[in-house]
Amino acid sequence: MISIPDRRIAISISVRFASSRPDSPDALVLPVSKKGGIDAALDGLSEEVAAHLRRAAQAARFNGDTASIVEIVTDYDGEPRRVLLAGVGSGEDHGYENAGGAVAAKLLTSGEKTMIIDASSDSSTDTGSRMAYGALQRGWRLDRYRTRQKAKAKPTLRTITVVADEDEAGRWAAHEHVFAGIAFARELVTEPPNILYPKSFVERCRPLEELGVKIEVLGRDEMAELGMGALLGVAQGSVREPQLLVMRWDGTDGEQNKPLALVGKGVTFDTGGISIKPGPGMEDMKFDMGGAGAVAGAMRALAGRKAKAHVIGVCGLVENMPDGNAQRPADVVTTMSGQTVEVLNTDAEGRLVLCDAMHWVQENYRPDVMIDLATLTGAMIIALGFEHGGCFANDDGLAEQLLAAGTSSGDKLWRMPLGKAYDKLLDSPIADMKNVGPREAGSITAAQYLQRFVQDGVKWAHLDIAGMVWMKSASNLWDKGATGFGVRLLDRFVADNFES
Ligand code: BES
Ligand code: MN
Ligand code: ZN
C-alpha cells in the first residue's frame, strides 16, 4: 500500500484480491463481454439468481456494450444482495476500465461499502485490475472543503475486492501507482488558487522524496541571477513568489545519463495580468497549472512503480496577476536564452514561463528529448474541443510515439503543424520576437514561440492540453472537474520508449 499523502486527501478506496468469491452480501459485479455473452458471466450462481439476471438483462436490452449496466437486488443464498452485470464491450481498448468506472459511479454513494468484482470467468489477463483501475479513477473526488454534505451524498464505497488468479495482485501494482499519479495531478488541479500557489505546489510535491525523487527548487533570486526575465516578468504582478520546481527520478542507476525532460506550465492562477480576462469563467484559470500537475503526477507514477528510466520534471510555477508592479503590454523582457521578447499581451504568459524553464533544463541536463505540457491556448479548444490534446513536434518519430501512447493510454492526442510561415508571424519591430501572433492559428504560433527556445539536436514536443485537464461533465473515468490528463500518457510513453 502507498503511504504518501495523496491517499489521504481524496476518499480512499482500497483494492484487495481474493482467489474465490467471498461469502459476503456485498455488491457483486460480473463483467460481461459481447463475445462471451451473459451466460459466461453467470457461472457459479444459483439457478434462481441466474434466471433473475437473465430476465433483467433482457428487460434492459443489455448486450454487453461498454459501460452499460444491469443492476438487480436479489435473494442470494437467503440474503438480499445487489448484483450487477457490467458490459466490457468487444475487447476494444479501455472497455474494462470504462466498465469499472461506470460501476463505481453507480455504487459510489449507494450505501454499499464494498464491491466485489468477480473477474474469474473472464480469461483475458488483467480484467479485474483494469476494472479496479477504472473504478478508482471514477471514484476520486476532493471533499475536503465540504462541511455540510448530506449523508446521502457522501461516498460510501471503500473497498474493491477483485476475484482473480494469484498473479492478479502483482499485475495490479503498476496500475495502482499510475492511479496515484492521476489522483495527485487531479488534487493539484482541483485545489483552489488561494491554497495552491507556487510555494504550496512545491510543498505538495515534497512527499515524492520518500519515493526517491530528488527535488531542487529555485526561488525568485536564483532565477533573477540566471536571467529568467520572461518567467519573472509574469510573476512580478503577484505577491506569491515564483518557483522553478525540478524533480528528478533516476531508475537506471545512472545508466541513462541523458534524461527525458518534461516541462510543465504551472500558472497557479491566470487572471491575464494587465491584459485582464473577462470576469465570467475566470475561475477556470485555477486549472492553468494542469501541465505542471501532469508532470508532477507522472513523476509520482514513475517513481512509485520504480520505472527503469531517468526523467527530469520541471514545473514553472507563477501566478499571473494585475498589480502596480505587474508587467505592461509593450514591455520588453530578456529570456534566460538571451533572446528578447516584446510582451504585447500579458495574457499570453504560459509561453513566457515555459521558455525559461525549457532553456534551463536544456542547459542543465542536455536532454535528447524534451516534452512540454501546457494549458496554453484557448484556440486549442476551438480546434480540438475536449477530445484530444494538440501535439506539436519537431520530430516525426517522437510525434508517433506520443500519439501511440495517447491511443493506448486513453489520453488522446492529435498532431498539429509547425512551419516557417507561422514562425514569421512572431517577428517584432523592437525585439527578437513578440509573445503573440495574430488571432488566427493561435495555438500554432504559441508552439512556434516555444520552438525558438529548443536547442539544436533536441527532439521536442509541445502538448497543448488546454481542453483536457478539466471537464464540465462526468465520464466513465472521472467525475466533472479535474481529469489528470497527461499522467497516463506520460507513464505509457516512458514505459514504451525509455524502459528497456
Ligand atoms: N491559460 C490560457 C489559455 C486557456 C484558455 C486555457 C482557456 C484553458 C482554457 C492562456 O494563458 C491564455 O490566456 N492564452 C490566450 C493567448 C492569447 C492572448 C494569444 C488565449 O488563449 O486567449
Ligand atoms: Mn493567459
Ligand atoms: Zn494561462
Tab-separated table of C-alpha atoms in Angstrom, residues 7 60 75 101 243 277 338 345 478:
chain	number	residue	atom	x	y	z
A	7	ARG	CA	-4.199	8.638	-0.481
A	60	ALA	CA	-32.853	-3.723	-20.269
A	75	ASP	CA	-32.237	-13.216	-2.926
A	101	GLY	CA	-15.688	3.293	-13.797
A	243	GLN	CA	9.287	28.797	-8.103
A	277	LYS	CA	-9.522	38.317	-18.729
A	338	GLY	CA	19.387	35.799	-24.245
A	345	ASN	CA	-0.301	40.619	-24.330
A	478	TRP	CA	-13.847	10.948	-13.991
